[in-house]
Every structure is written in structure tokens, then in C-alpha cells.
């Protein structure tokens, strides 16, 4: 007699337990937003809060504009035109996503500041006074927006390119038959059809922008993220920091709602002829112009920073084989690997539980569990600090009073809290990949395995896992890359005497000693770049 998987409570209960790491900080943020607030919050609300909010909104607008222009333009050119080195630039345009924004920001601040090598060389070449400023100040809101855009535009590029590549040639042929020029076809046909994909990529860009801390802090731009960090550490006002985190959460929620609203009604029925449009071969100056427009984002977003870091590492950087440096690499790889494995396992559980139990409770638990990517890591860390500390104290008291064991703080005193936040933040990344793979497996395979007497767990292990291996590995590698780059949550929740490559780079760069941290910064880029190339190969 086969058991009915819909009557089993193991999968729904497991789904609800996985949702707790995300549900807990959201409840804390909602409570903080509804709380009246104290004198510190009242003072901040009347003085610096409007500045934080205005700078955050301006940065979002600037990054959105630059990322959309770069991402859509390069996607359109690589899909519809042939020009020199196009095949090489198609995967290369996605690689800047592997570089942390704060590392790129540190490099450009060092290169382009008033006393940097670029301005010194320009003054010598133009024979200007040593006191003359040749370039605008890079440490400004426009400078921060430019640096963040150079790293995040691949979100728009990848989704827009996928949409352009899947559009039928019949759309363009009909428009051309009516006398529309190529530019008019782009504005009136291709871009409206691709707009849902562009908006999806833009939503990811803006979520990463509001979550950024390293670039805006180094460039002296006061935003909500820097305000939270300063309020928590410099002022010691945890309640006011939680209020600011609540407002940042409101901004993110508005982004999610705006993204859904922008996608509303943007669905198109497929046409009969699905042949892809032929690429138009460019020649002469137009071919090299297209190459230049596609090569510049890769040059500025990856090649220039990597070359600069390599030069610093060879001249001033720490040797990568010293015990202290290897400890940094091991710490970073350890937390990234554990978080990636936990996210991959939890994502597999959630996707399969939703397949077995497509009811409102399981789907609700899955949606809550996958909300974490919409919440900045800094906000998650601040919101989880209070409940995790309370649980730590309760455990320490329990072990001391009942077992005479004094182990100290088991969660916040170790890397467990850090991994807890990583899982809550990046579970969505692994889930999206796993769910996409699982939806391609026909339900008849489940029915055939069940008819042979196998339980759901055995069906998952023997039927689905072999088919899902590429999707699971993709999600695992994506989480590994994101954890390697994560900075603000690591700064808040890392235990004492626990340094990662990200915190090491931040500590030296904030003291204007990027050269000493160049080796660590280069390793972060390389450790993120290698999985990115593997993902590109898998795709």
C-alpha cells in the first residue's frame, strides 16, 4: 500500500522551519517600524535621516539609468550585429558581476583621486600646476553611482540579451515591411517586448545598490546603509539603527512592488514564426564603434581594476603563501562553502516540498523563505542581532545551570551567526536555480517511481537529483560567489579574531592602505571569477 505524500507533514514542517531565518528579521523590522522610537531616533529623523534617504534615492536613480543604458545597449549589439571579437565579448560582458563593488570602488578611488597616478600623469602631460584638479572628484555620489553601475550592469545585460535572443524575426520583418528603420524597430518593437526582462534585471540592480556599504562609505556618501552602521557602532544606539533598518526595508519593499507593477500587462503571445533574426554584419568605423561600446564596460569594470590590483600585489601586497593570509582564504572559503551547501540543500527541500504539496501553506512558507534576497545583508544582520543574542544567553545559562558547562556564546560568538545570515540572504539564489530545473522534470516520472513503491525521499534521491545536478551546482556556485563578496553583514556578525578576505580589504582600504590589501582584493576577484566562468561553461 503506497503512502500518500500529500498526507505527510515532514515536508511542510521542514519548509516552515527553513522560513524562520527570514521570517524572524522581518518581524523584528516590522516591530521596529511600528515602535514609537526614542530621543535618538527623533533627533536623527529631524537632522540626518532626510539626507540619508535623499542620497539613497539619488544613487538608485543614477545606477538605474547607467546600468540600463549599458546593459540594454550591449545586449542589443551582441544579439543583432556582427563585429570584431563579438563572440569573445558575449561571455566577457557578464564577468564584471564577479567583482565586488567595494573592491572596484577602492581601486578607482586610489587611481583617480587628486594625488592618484592618473591625475599626476595628466598634470605632467598637460603641464598644469600641481594644485590643479584635472578630473572631477571621484569620491562623490556620481562617482559611487558610476562604480556600482560598472559592476551591476550584467544583471540587465544577461536578462535583456536572453529576451532579445528569443524574440521572433517575424516581429522585426513586419516592422521593416512597414518602413520602420532599425532604430525605430528597437524603440517600438524590441525594447517593449524585452521590457519585463529589463525590469527584472533592474530590480536586482537596485536591490544590490541599496544594500551597498563598501562603496558609499569609502566615497563619503551618507546613505541609509552607512547611517545604520554608524548608528549601531559609533553611537551604540541599537534601537535607532533598527529604526533605520526598518526604513531601508520599506525602500526595498517599494522596489519589489514597483517591479511587479512595471511588469503588469507586459505579456505577449508567441507568434507563429519563431526563427531568430539574422545578425547584421557591421563594417568599417561602425563595426569598431560597436566593439568599443561593448568592450568599454569589460575594460572599466574588470580589466583595469584587475591589472591595477595585480601591479599593487606584485609591488606592495602581502605574500599569498604566509600563514596569516592562508587563514584569511580558508576563513572566507569555509563560510562561503558551508553557506552554499546549506542553501543548496534547503533550496532542494523547498522546491520539492512545493512540488509534493502545492497548497497555500507550503507555498506561503516557500515565499517567505525566499524573501531574503530582497532584504540587504546589513538589515538582516542588525535585525537578527537582538534575537540571536537572546538565544545565546538562554543557551549559555541553560548549559551552565544544568550541566555546569561554560561554552560561552555558541551562536554570536562563532561563525554560526554569520552563516545563519548568509543562508537567510542568499537562499533565494539557490532556490530559483533549483526550481527552474525541477519544473523541467515531467510529473509522470514521479508517478512512475511512486507506482513502483518508492517514497518521496527515495524518488528525490534516485530520480530527481541526477537530473537536477546542473541546476543545483549552478545555485551552489552562485551562493558561493555572493558570500565571498558580502561585506556589511560580515563586519557586524563576525566573531572576534575572525577575519575574512572582505573584512581584511575593508580594514586596510578604509585606512587608505589599499596596496597592502591588494593581494586579498585580487584573490576575492579571482575566487569569484572562477565560479562565474564555470557557470558560463555550464550554461
Short mmCIF file of C-alpha atoms in Angstrom, two decimals:
data_model
loop_
_atom_site.label_atom_id
_atom_site.label_comp_id
_atom_site.label_asym_id
_atom_site.label_seq_id
_atom_site.Cartn_x
_atom_site.Cartn_y
_atom_site.Cartn_z
CA UNK A 1 0.00 0.00 0.00
CA UNK A 2 1.57 3.26 -1.10
CA UNK A 3 1.50 6.15 1.36
CA UNK A 4 0.03 9.37 0.12
CA UNK A 5 2.75 12.05 0.00
CA UNK A 6 0.12 14.75 0.45
CA UNK A 7 -0.63 13.40 3.96
CA UNK A 8 2.97 13.54 5.12
CA UNK A 9 3.77 16.51 7.34
CA UNK A 10 7.55 16.16 7.16
CA UNK A 11 7.99 18.28 4.04
CA UNK A 12 5.59 21.10 5.08
CA UNK A 13 7.08 21.28 8.59
CA UNK A 14 10.60 21.38 7.18
CA UNK A 15 9.54 24.19 4.84
CA UNK A 16 8.20 26.26 7.74
CA UNK A 17 11.39 25.68 9.75
CA UNK A 18 13.52 26.86 6.82
CA UNK A 19 11.38 30.01 6.59
CA UNK A 20 12.21 31.03 10.18
CA UNK A 21 15.63 32.64 9.43
CA UNK A 22 13.92 35.05 7.03
CA UNK A 23 10.65 35.48 8.93
CA UNK A 24 12.38 36.40 12.20
CA UNK A 25 14.25 39.52 11.00
CA UNK A 26 11.22 40.70 9.01
CA UNK A 27 9.09 40.54 12.16
CA UNK A 28 11.81 42.45 14.04
CA UNK A 29 11.86 45.13 11.34
CA UNK A 30 8.08 45.47 11.31
CA UNK A 31 8.10 45.79 15.09
CA UNK A 32 10.81 48.45 14.91
CA UNK A 33 8.92 50.36 12.24
CA UNK A 34 5.75 50.39 14.35
CA UNK A 35 7.59 51.31 17.57
CA UNK A 36 7.39 54.98 18.62
CA UNK A 37 11.20 55.38 18.87
CA UNK A 38 13.28 57.21 21.47
CA UNK A 39 15.08 60.51 21.63
CA UNK A 40 17.97 59.31 19.45
CA UNK A 41 15.62 58.33 16.67
CA UNK A 42 13.69 61.59 16.96
CA UNK A 43 16.94 63.55 16.66
CA UNK A 44 18.08 61.51 13.64
CA UNK A 45 14.68 61.85 11.98
CA UNK A 46 14.88 65.64 12.20
CA UNK A 47 18.55 66.00 11.17
CA UNK A 48 20.34 63.30 9.16
CA UNK A 49 17.54 60.96 8.08
CA UNK A 50 16.36 63.18 5.18
CA UNK A 51 19.96 63.31 3.92
CA UNK A 52 20.30 59.51 4.14
CA UNK A 53 17.04 58.98 2.28
CA UNK A 54 17.70 61.60 -0.41
CA UNK A 55 21.19 60.25 -1.17
CA UNK A 56 19.87 56.68 -1.31
CA UNK A 57 17.17 57.65 -3.82
CA UNK A 58 19.58 59.72 -5.95
CA UNK A 59 22.08 56.85 -6.02
CA UNK A 60 19.35 54.42 -7.07
CA UNK A 61 18.24 56.69 -9.93
CA UNK A 62 21.80 57.19 -11.19
CA UNK A 63 22.71 53.49 -11.03
CA UNK A 64 19.41 52.51 -12.66
CA UNK A 65 19.99 54.88 -15.58
CA UNK A 66 23.61 53.86 -16.19
CA UNK A 67 23.02 50.12 -15.76
CA UNK A 68 20.02 50.16 -18.09
CA UNK A 69 21.88 52.04 -20.83
CA UNK A 70 24.96 49.81 -20.62
CA UNK A 71 23.07 46.54 -20.24
CA UNK A 72 20.44 47.10 -22.94
CA UNK A 73 22.88 48.64 -25.46
CA UNK A 74 25.44 45.84 -25.17
CA UNK A 75 22.73 43.16 -25.24
CA UNK A 76 21.19 44.62 -28.41
CA UNK A 77 24.52 44.95 -30.19
CA UNK A 78 25.74 41.42 -29.36
CA UNK A 79 22.44 39.81 -30.42
CA UNK A 80 21.71 41.68 -33.65
CA UNK A 81 25.08 42.70 -35.07
CA UNK A 82 28.33 41.06 -36.08
CA UNK A 83 31.51 42.99 -35.32
CA UNK A 84 35.12 42.18 -34.39
CA UNK A 85 35.55 39.90 -31.33
CA UNK A 86 31.79 39.69 -30.72
CA UNK A 87 31.95 36.01 -29.70
CA UNK A 88 34.56 36.80 -27.06
CA UNK A 89 32.65 39.80 -25.69
CA UNK A 90 29.35 37.93 -25.24
CA UNK A 91 30.55 35.99 -22.14
CA UNK A 92 33.07 38.66 -21.11
CA UNK A 93 30.32 41.26 -20.60
CA UNK A 94 28.94 39.18 -17.71
CA UNK A 95 32.27 38.83 -15.88
CA UNK A 96 32.28 42.19 -14.01
CA UNK A 97 29.47 40.74 -11.90
CA UNK A 98 32.09 38.55 -10.18
CA UNK A 99 34.00 41.56 -8.86
CA UNK A 100 32.75 43.04 -5.56
CA UNK A 101 31.65 46.65 -5.97
CA UNK A 102 33.68 47.79 -2.96
CA UNK A 103 36.91 46.35 -4.42
CA UNK A 104 36.34 48.16 -7.73
CA UNK A 105 35.47 51.30 -5.79
CA UNK A 106 38.67 51.13 -3.74
CA UNK A 107 40.76 50.74 -6.90
CA UNK A 108 39.22 53.68 -8.73
CA UNK A 109 39.43 55.89 -5.65
CA UNK A 110 43.15 55.09 -5.46
CA UNK A 111 43.70 55.65 -9.20
CA UNK A 112 41.58 58.75 -9.81
CA UNK A 113 41.87 60.78 -6.61
CA UNK A 114 43.70 64.15 -6.67
CA UNK A 115 47.02 62.60 -5.61
CA UNK A 116 46.49 59.42 -7.64
CA UNK A 117 48.67 58.27 -10.53
CA UNK A 118 46.13 59.19 -13.24
CA UNK A 119 45.78 62.84 -12.24
CA UNK A 120 49.52 63.20 -11.64
CA UNK A 121 50.23 61.84 -15.13
CA UNK A 122 47.62 64.13 -16.69
CA UNK A 123 49.03 67.18 -14.94
CA UNK A 124 52.52 66.33 -16.15
CA UNK A 125 51.30 65.69 -19.69
CA UNK A 126 49.25 68.90 -19.83
CA UNK A 127 51.92 70.85 -17.93
CA UNK A 128 49.46 72.08 -15.33
CA UNK A 129 50.04 73.34 -11.81
CA UNK A 130 50.47 70.63 -9.12
CA UNK A 131 47.44 72.15 -7.37
CA UNK A 132 45.17 71.84 -10.43
CA UNK A 133 42.39 69.23 -10.34
CA UNK A 134 42.21 67.59 -13.76
CA UNK A 135 39.27 65.26 -13.12
CA UNK A 136 36.08 65.63 -11.07
CA UNK A 137 36.19 64.26 -7.55
CA UNK A 138 35.65 60.51 -7.76
CA UNK A 139 34.69 60.34 -4.07
CA UNK A 140 31.20 61.69 -4.62
CA UNK A 141 27.69 60.44 -5.27
CA UNK A 142 28.16 60.41 -9.09
CA UNK A 143 31.46 58.57 -8.63
CA UNK A 144 29.81 55.96 -6.41
CA UNK A 145 26.97 55.56 -8.93
CA UNK A 146 29.40 55.03 -11.80
CA UNK A 147 31.44 52.40 -9.93
CA UNK A 148 28.38 50.46 -8.77
CA UNK A 149 26.93 50.54 -12.31
CA UNK A 150 30.14 49.08 -13.78
CA UNK A 151 29.70 46.05 -11.53
CA UNK A 152 25.93 45.57 -11.61
CA UNK A 153 25.00 46.21 -15.26
CA UNK A 154 25.43 42.47 -16.11
CA UNK A 155 22.09 41.80 -14.36
CA UNK A 156 20.35 43.90 -17.03
CA UNK A 157 22.65 42.66 -19.81
CA UNK A 158 22.04 38.96 -19.17
CA UNK A 159 18.25 39.18 -18.93
CA UNK A 160 17.90 41.66 -21.79
CA UNK A 161 20.15 39.60 -24.04
CA UNK A 162 18.14 36.47 -23.30
CA UNK A 163 14.94 38.28 -24.25
CA UNK A 164 16.38 39.79 -27.44
CA UNK A 165 17.75 36.39 -28.49
CA UNK A 166 14.37 34.68 -28.03
CA UNK A 167 12.32 37.24 -29.95
CA UNK A 168 10.98 36.06 -33.27
CA UNK A 169 12.26 37.53 -36.51
CA UNK A 170 8.63 37.92 -37.62
CA UNK A 171 8.29 40.92 -35.30
CA UNK A 172 11.18 42.72 -36.99
CA UNK A 173 10.23 41.68 -40.51
CA UNK A 174 6.71 43.05 -40.06
CA UNK A 175 8.05 46.36 -38.72
CA UNK A 176 10.63 46.63 -41.52
CA UNK A 177 7.94 45.87 -44.12
CA UNK A 178 6.03 48.89 -42.81
CA UNK A 179 9.07 51.09 -43.42
CA UNK A 180 10.49 51.27 -39.91
CA UNK A 181 14.21 51.91 -39.58
CA UNK A 182 16.45 49.73 -37.41
CA UNK A 183 16.45 52.28 -34.61
CA UNK A 184 12.66 52.55 -34.75
CA UNK A 185 12.35 48.75 -34.62
CA UNK A 186 14.44 48.81 -31.46
CA UNK A 187 12.41 51.52 -29.71
CA UNK A 188 8.93 50.50 -30.85
CA UNK A 189 9.19 46.68 -31.09
CA UNK A 190 12.21 45.02 -29.48
CA UNK A 191 12.51 47.09 -26.31
CA UNK A 192 8.80 46.93 -25.34
CA UNK A 193 8.85 43.15 -25.79
CA UNK A 194 12.02 42.85 -23.70
CA UNK A 195 10.86 45.34 -21.07
CA UNK A 196 9.75 42.71 -18.48
CA UNK A 197 13.21 41.14 -18.59
CA UNK A 198 14.89 44.56 -18.37
CA UNK A 199 12.76 45.47 -15.35
CA UNK A 200 13.63 42.17 -13.69
CA UNK A 201 17.33 42.84 -14.08
CA UNK A 202 16.90 46.45 -12.97
CA UNK A 203 15.14 45.30 -9.80
CA UNK A 204 18.16 43.16 -8.91
CA UNK A 205 20.47 46.11 -9.64
CA UNK A 206 18.53 48.42 -7.34
CA UNK A 207 18.34 45.87 -4.53
CA UNK A 208 22.11 45.49 -4.65
CA UNK A 209 22.50 49.27 -4.79
CA UNK A 210 20.52 49.99 -1.65
CA UNK A 211 22.40 47.17 0.10
CA UNK A 212 25.85 48.52 -0.80
CA UNK A 213 28.02 49.71 2.06
CA UNK A 214 31.66 49.49 0.99
CA UNK A 215 31.49 51.92 -1.95
CA UNK A 216 29.27 54.58 -0.37
CA UNK A 217 31.24 54.51 2.88
CA UNK A 218 34.60 54.85 1.12
CA UNK A 219 33.31 57.59 -1.17
CA UNK A 220 31.81 59.60 1.70
CA UNK A 221 28.19 59.34 0.54
CA UNK A 222 25.83 59.18 3.56
CA UNK A 223 23.05 56.69 2.72
CA UNK A 224 20.72 54.55 4.79
CA UNK A 225 23.28 51.71 4.94
CA UNK A 226 26.09 53.94 6.23
CA UNK A 227 23.63 55.51 8.66
CA UNK A 228 22.71 52.11 10.09
CA UNK A 229 26.34 51.15 10.52
CA UNK A 230 27.31 54.45 12.17
CA UNK A 231 24.29 54.42 14.47
CA UNK A 232 24.99 50.85 15.58
CA UNK A 233 28.76 51.03 16.10
CA UNK A 234 29.72 54.68 16.51
CA UNK A 235 26.73 55.79 18.57
CA UNK A 236 25.81 52.47 20.20
CA UNK A 237 22.12 53.11 19.54
CA UNK A 238 20.77 49.71 18.53
CA UNK A 239 17.12 50.81 18.66
CA UNK A 240 17.73 53.79 16.33
CA UNK A 241 19.77 51.56 13.99
CA UNK A 242 16.86 49.13 13.89
CA UNK A 243 14.53 52.02 13.00
CA UNK A 244 16.80 52.99 10.11
CA UNK A 245 16.93 49.35 9.02
CA UNK A 246 13.14 49.32 9.03
CA UNK A 247 13.08 52.31 6.68
CA UNK A 248 15.61 50.63 4.39
CA UNK A 249 13.36 47.57 4.38
CA UNK A 250 10.44 49.82 3.37
CA UNK A 251 12.50 51.13 0.43
CA UNK A 252 13.23 47.56 -0.69
CA UNK A 253 9.56 46.60 -0.38
CA UNK A 254 8.63 49.59 -2.55
CA UNK A 255 11.16 48.35 -5.12
CA UNK A 256 9.53 44.91 -5.18
CA UNK A 257 6.06 46.42 -5.57
CA UNK A 258 7.29 48.79 -8.30
CA UNK A 259 8.88 45.89 -10.17
CA UNK A 260 5.64 43.89 -10.09
CA UNK A 261 3.67 46.95 -11.18
CA UNK A 262 6.06 47.63 -14.06
CA UNK A 263 5.70 44.05 -15.28
CA UNK A 264 1.88 44.16 -15.13
CA UNK A 265 0.35 43.60 -18.53
CA UNK A 266 3.74 43.07 -20.16
CA UNK A 267 3.00 39.61 -21.53
CA UNK A 268 2.99 38.81 -25.19
CA UNK A 269 1.59 35.86 -27.09
CA UNK A 270 4.17 33.99 -29.18
CA UNK A 271 3.95 34.49 -32.91
CA UNK A 272 3.85 31.68 -35.38
CA UNK A 273 7.30 32.06 -36.86
CA UNK A 274 9.94 31.69 -34.15
CA UNK A 275 13.02 31.96 -36.35
CA UNK A 276 15.63 34.18 -34.75
CA UNK A 277 16.59 37.33 -36.68
CA UNK A 278 19.84 37.17 -38.63
CA UNK A 279 22.69 39.31 -37.34
CA UNK A 280 23.60 42.30 -39.46
CA UNK A 281 27.32 42.40 -40.30
CA UNK A 282 28.91 45.75 -39.50
CA UNK A 283 31.93 47.04 -41.40
CA UNK A 284 34.32 49.95 -41.16
CA UNK A 285 34.02 52.51 -38.39
CA UNK A 286 30.57 51.27 -37.32
CA UNK A 287 31.99 47.80 -36.56
CA UNK A 288 34.76 49.23 -34.41
CA UNK A 289 32.32 51.60 -32.69
CA UNK A 290 30.16 48.62 -31.71
CA UNK A 291 33.25 46.80 -30.48
CA UNK A 292 34.30 49.83 -28.43
CA UNK A 293 30.86 50.24 -26.84
CA UNK A 294 30.85 46.56 -25.79
CA UNK A 295 34.50 46.44 -24.73
CA UNK A 296 34.46 49.57 -22.52
CA UNK A 297 32.26 48.05 -19.76
CA UNK A 298 34.54 45.00 -19.57
CA UNK A 299 37.65 47.20 -19.61
CA UNK A 300 36.46 49.55 -16.89
CA UNK A 301 34.50 47.02 -14.85
CA UNK A 302 37.08 44.24 -14.72
CA UNK A 303 40.32 44.57 -16.71
CA UNK A 304 41.53 47.92 -15.33
CA UNK A 305 40.85 47.00 -11.66
CA UNK A 306 42.44 43.55 -12.02
CA UNK A 307 45.53 44.97 -13.73
CA UNK A 308 45.85 47.69 -11.07
CA UNK A 309 45.45 45.18 -8.22
CA UNK A 310 47.97 42.85 -9.82
CA UNK A 311 50.52 45.65 -10.05
CA UNK A 312 49.95 46.61 -6.41
CA UNK A 313 50.12 42.99 -5.26
CA UNK A 314 53.43 42.40 -7.04
CA UNK A 315 54.95 45.58 -5.62
CA UNK A 316 53.47 46.04 -2.14
CA UNK A 317 50.98 43.25 -1.44
CA UNK A 318 51.32 40.56 1.15
CA UNK A 319 52.63 37.20 0.04
CA UNK A 320 49.71 34.85 -0.60
CA UNK A 321 51.54 31.90 0.99
CA UNK A 322 52.02 33.32 4.50
CA UNK A 323 50.13 31.53 7.32
CA UNK A 324 48.13 34.68 8.14
CA UNK A 325 46.99 35.16 4.55
CA UNK A 326 46.13 31.49 4.08
CA UNK A 327 44.00 31.74 7.22
CA UNK A 328 42.04 34.57 5.57
CA UNK A 329 41.49 32.48 2.45
CA UNK A 330 40.42 29.45 4.49
CA UNK A 331 38.01 31.52 6.60
CA UNK A 332 36.38 33.01 3.51
CA UNK A 333 36.21 29.67 1.69
CA UNK A 334 34.88 27.96 4.84
CA UNK A 335 31.89 30.26 5.46
CA UNK A 336 31.15 30.52 1.73
CA UNK A 337 31.24 26.73 1.24
CA UNK A 338 29.11 25.95 4.30
CA UNK A 339 26.54 28.61 3.39
CA UNK A 340 26.45 27.41 -0.23
CA UNK A 341 25.90 23.79 0.80
CA UNK A 342 23.17 24.73 3.29
CA UNK A 343 21.44 26.93 0.71
CA UNK A 344 21.62 24.20 -1.93
CA UNK A 345 20.13 21.64 0.47
CA UNK A 346 17.42 24.00 1.72
CA UNK A 347 16.57 25.06 -1.83
CA UNK A 348 16.20 21.43 -2.91
CA UNK A 349 13.90 20.78 0.07
CA UNK A 350 11.74 23.84 -0.65
CA UNK A 351 11.40 23.16 -4.36
CA UNK A 352 10.48 19.50 -3.83
CA UNK A 353 8.11 20.29 -0.94
CA UNK A 354 6.23 22.72 -3.17
CA UNK A 355 6.06 20.03 -5.86
CA UNK A 356 4.62 17.48 -3.40
CA UNK A 357 2.30 19.86 -1.53
CA UNK A 358 1.12 22.70 -3.79
CA UNK A 359 -1.15 24.14 -1.08
CA UNK A 360 -1.34 27.64 0.30
CA UNK A 361 0.63 26.85 3.49
CA UNK A 362 3.64 25.33 1.77
CA UNK A 363 3.65 27.94 -0.97
CA UNK A 364 3.41 30.66 1.65
CA UNK A 365 6.34 29.14 3.55
CA UNK A 366 8.38 28.96 0.35
CA UNK A 367 7.63 32.60 -0.49
CA UNK A 368 8.65 33.75 2.99
CA UNK A 369 11.82 31.65 2.91
CA UNK A 370 12.82 33.20 -0.41
CA UNK A 371 12.25 36.82 0.60
CA UNK A 372 15.77 37.15 1.99
CA UNK A 373 17.44 38.32 -1.21
CA UNK A 374 15.19 41.38 -1.17
CA UNK A 375 16.50 42.32 2.29
CA UNK A 376 20.00 43.85 2.44
CA UNK A 377 22.57 41.84 4.37
CA UNK A 378 23.18 44.77 6.71
CA UNK A 379 19.47 44.91 7.58
CA UNK A 380 19.33 41.16 8.20
CA UNK A 381 22.39 41.35 10.46
CA UNK A 382 21.01 44.23 12.51
CA UNK A 383 17.55 42.67 12.80
CA UNK A 384 18.91 39.26 13.80
CA UNK A 385 21.46 40.51 16.31
CA UNK A 386 18.93 41.00 19.15
CA UNK A 387 17.10 37.63 18.90
CA UNK A 388 20.32 35.67 18.30
CA UNK A 389 21.94 37.30 21.33
CA UNK A 390 18.89 36.41 23.45
CA UNK A 391 19.01 32.78 22.29
CA UNK A 392 22.75 32.71 23.00
CA UNK A 393 22.29 33.94 26.55
CA UNK A 394 19.50 31.44 27.15
CA UNK A 395 21.64 28.55 25.90
CA UNK A 396 24.64 29.66 27.95
CA UNK A 397 22.50 29.89 31.11
CA UNK A 398 20.90 26.51 30.42
CA UNK A 399 24.24 24.74 29.92
CA UNK A 400 25.80 26.43 32.94
CA UNK A 401 22.95 25.77 35.40
CA UNK A 402 22.07 22.23 34.32
CA UNK A 403 25.32 20.74 33.04
CA UNK A 404 27.98 23.02 34.56
CA UNK A 405 29.28 23.67 31.01
CA UNK A 406 30.64 27.12 30.18
CA UNK A 407 30.95 27.30 26.42
CA UNK A 408 30.20 31.00 26.11
CA UNK A 409 28.18 32.34 23.20
CA UNK A 410 27.63 29.45 20.81
CA UNK A 411 25.92 31.40 18.01
CA UNK A 412 27.06 35.02 18.01
CA UNK A 413 30.46 34.03 19.42
CA UNK A 414 31.21 31.83 16.42
CA UNK A 415 30.72 31.87 12.67
CA UNK A 416 27.27 30.26 13.13
CA UNK A 417 25.50 33.65 13.22
CA UNK A 418 27.34 34.70 10.08
CA UNK A 419 26.33 31.55 8.21
CA UNK A 420 22.77 31.95 9.54
CA UNK A 421 22.50 35.38 7.89
CA UNK A 422 24.16 34.17 4.68
CA UNK A 423 21.58 31.39 4.34
CA UNK A 424 18.71 33.81 5.01
CA UNK A 425 20.11 36.28 2.48
CA UNK A 426 21.12 34.03 -0.42
CA UNK A 427 18.72 31.07 -0.20
CA UNK A 428 16.66 32.70 -2.95
CA UNK A 429 19.56 32.45 -5.40
CA UNK A 430 19.88 28.69 -4.95
CA UNK A 431 16.09 28.17 -4.91
CA UNK A 432 15.50 29.95 -8.22
CA UNK A 433 18.05 27.78 -9.97
CA UNK A 434 16.79 24.54 -8.40
CA UNK A 435 13.13 25.31 -9.02
CA UNK A 436 13.84 26.15 -12.66
CA UNK A 437 15.49 22.75 -13.08
CA UNK A 438 12.73 20.90 -11.25
CA UNK A 439 9.95 22.40 -13.38
CA UNK A 440 11.58 20.83 -16.44
CA UNK A 441 11.15 17.32 -14.98
CA UNK A 442 7.78 15.94 -16.04
CA UNK A 443 5.45 14.83 -13.18
CA UNK A 444 4.99 11.48 -14.95
CA UNK A 445 8.45 10.49 -13.73
CA UNK A 446 7.23 10.97 -10.15
CA UNK A 447 4.11 8.94 -10.84
CA UNK A 448 6.13 6.11 -12.42
CA UNK A 449 8.53 5.94 -9.46
CA UNK A 450 5.65 6.09 -6.97
CA UNK A 451 3.89 3.25 -8.78
CA UNK A 452 6.97 1.12 -8.12
CA UNK A 453 6.57 1.63 -4.38
CA UNK A 454 9.17 4.34 -3.71
CA UNK A 455 8.68 7.04 -1.08
CA UNK A 456 9.15 10.74 -1.99
CA UNK A 457 12.61 10.88 -0.41
CA UNK A 458 13.81 7.93 -2.49
CA UNK A 459 12.26 9.42 -5.64
CA UNK A 460 14.12 12.64 -4.98
CA UNK A 461 17.43 10.84 -4.43
CA UNK A 462 17.27 8.34 -7.27
CA UNK A 463 15.26 10.18 -9.95
CA UNK A 464 15.40 13.93 -9.46
CA UNK A 465 18.87 14.50 -8.07
CA UNK A 466 20.72 13.05 -11.10
CA UNK A 467 18.60 15.24 -13.39
CA UNK A 468 18.91 18.30 -11.15
CA UNK A 469 22.69 18.15 -10.71
CA UNK A 470 23.47 21.05 -13.13
CA UNK A 471 20.77 23.27 -11.59
CA UNK A 472 21.87 22.51 -8.02
CA UNK A 473 25.55 23.10 -8.85
CA UNK A 474 24.63 26.40 -10.52
CA UNK A 475 22.78 27.57 -7.43
CA UNK A 476 25.60 26.43 -5.17
CA UNK A 477 28.23 28.33 -7.16
CA UNK A 478 26.09 31.47 -7.28
CA UNK A 479 25.72 31.45 -3.49
CA UNK A 480 29.46 30.85 -3.07
CA UNK A 481 30.19 33.91 -5.23
CA UNK A 482 27.73 36.11 -3.33
CA UNK A 483 29.07 35.08 0.09
CA UNK A 484 32.65 35.71 -0.99
CA UNK A 485 31.67 39.29 -1.87
CA UNK A 486 29.41 40.01 1.13
CA UNK A 487 30.81 42.77 3.37
CA UNK A 488 28.35 44.61 5.68
CA UNK A 489 26.80 41.55 7.34
CA UNK A 490 30.28 40.08 7.82
CA UNK A 491 31.50 43.26 9.50
CA UNK A 492 28.66 43.19 12.02
CA UNK A 493 28.34 39.48 12.84
CA UNK A 494 31.86 38.09 12.52
CA UNK A 495 33.23 36.78 15.82
CA UNK A 496 36.30 38.23 17.48
CA UNK A 497 39.61 37.36 15.82
CA UNK A 498 37.77 36.11 12.72
CA UNK A 499 38.83 37.90 9.55
CA UNK A 500 37.74 37.16 6.01
CA UNK A 501 39.24 38.49 2.80
CA UNK A 502 36.40 41.03 2.57
CA UNK A 503 36.87 42.44 6.08
CA UNK A 504 40.66 42.46 5.62
CA UNK A 505 40.38 44.52 2.44
CA UNK A 506 37.87 46.87 4.08
CA UNK A 507 40.09 47.44 7.11
CA UNK A 508 43.13 48.42 5.05
CA UNK A 509 41.24 50.34 2.35
CA UNK A 510 39.41 52.44 4.94
CA UNK A 511 42.87 53.46 6.25
CA UNK A 512 43.92 54.40 2.69
CA UNK A 513 46.28 51.42 2.52
CA UNK A 514 44.85 49.59 -0.47
CA UNK A 515 48.31 48.48 -1.64
CA UNK A 516 48.72 46.32 1.48
CA UNK A 517 45.31 44.75 0.87
CA UNK A 518 45.76 44.36 -2.89
CA UNK A 519 46.59 40.65 -2.71
CA UNK A 520 43.44 39.91 -0.69
CA UNK A 521 41.31 42.03 -3.04
CA UNK A 522 42.76 40.23 -6.06
CA UNK A 523 42.06 36.84 -4.50
CA UNK A 524 38.42 37.83 -3.86
CA UNK A 525 38.01 38.72 -7.52
CA UNK A 526 39.69 35.53 -8.71
CA UNK A 527 37.76 33.27 -6.30
CA UNK A 528 34.54 34.82 -7.60
CA UNK A 529 35.65 34.91 -11.23
CA UNK A 530 36.49 31.21 -11.47
CA UNK A 531 32.97 30.01 -10.45
CA UNK A 532 31.50 32.63 -12.80
CA UNK A 533 33.46 31.13 -15.69
CA UNK A 534 32.37 27.64 -14.65
CA UNK A 535 28.75 28.82 -14.67
CA UNK A 536 29.21 30.30 -18.11
CA UNK A 537 30.62 26.98 -19.28
CA UNK A 538 27.72 25.04 -17.72
CA UNK A 539 25.20 27.31 -19.44
#
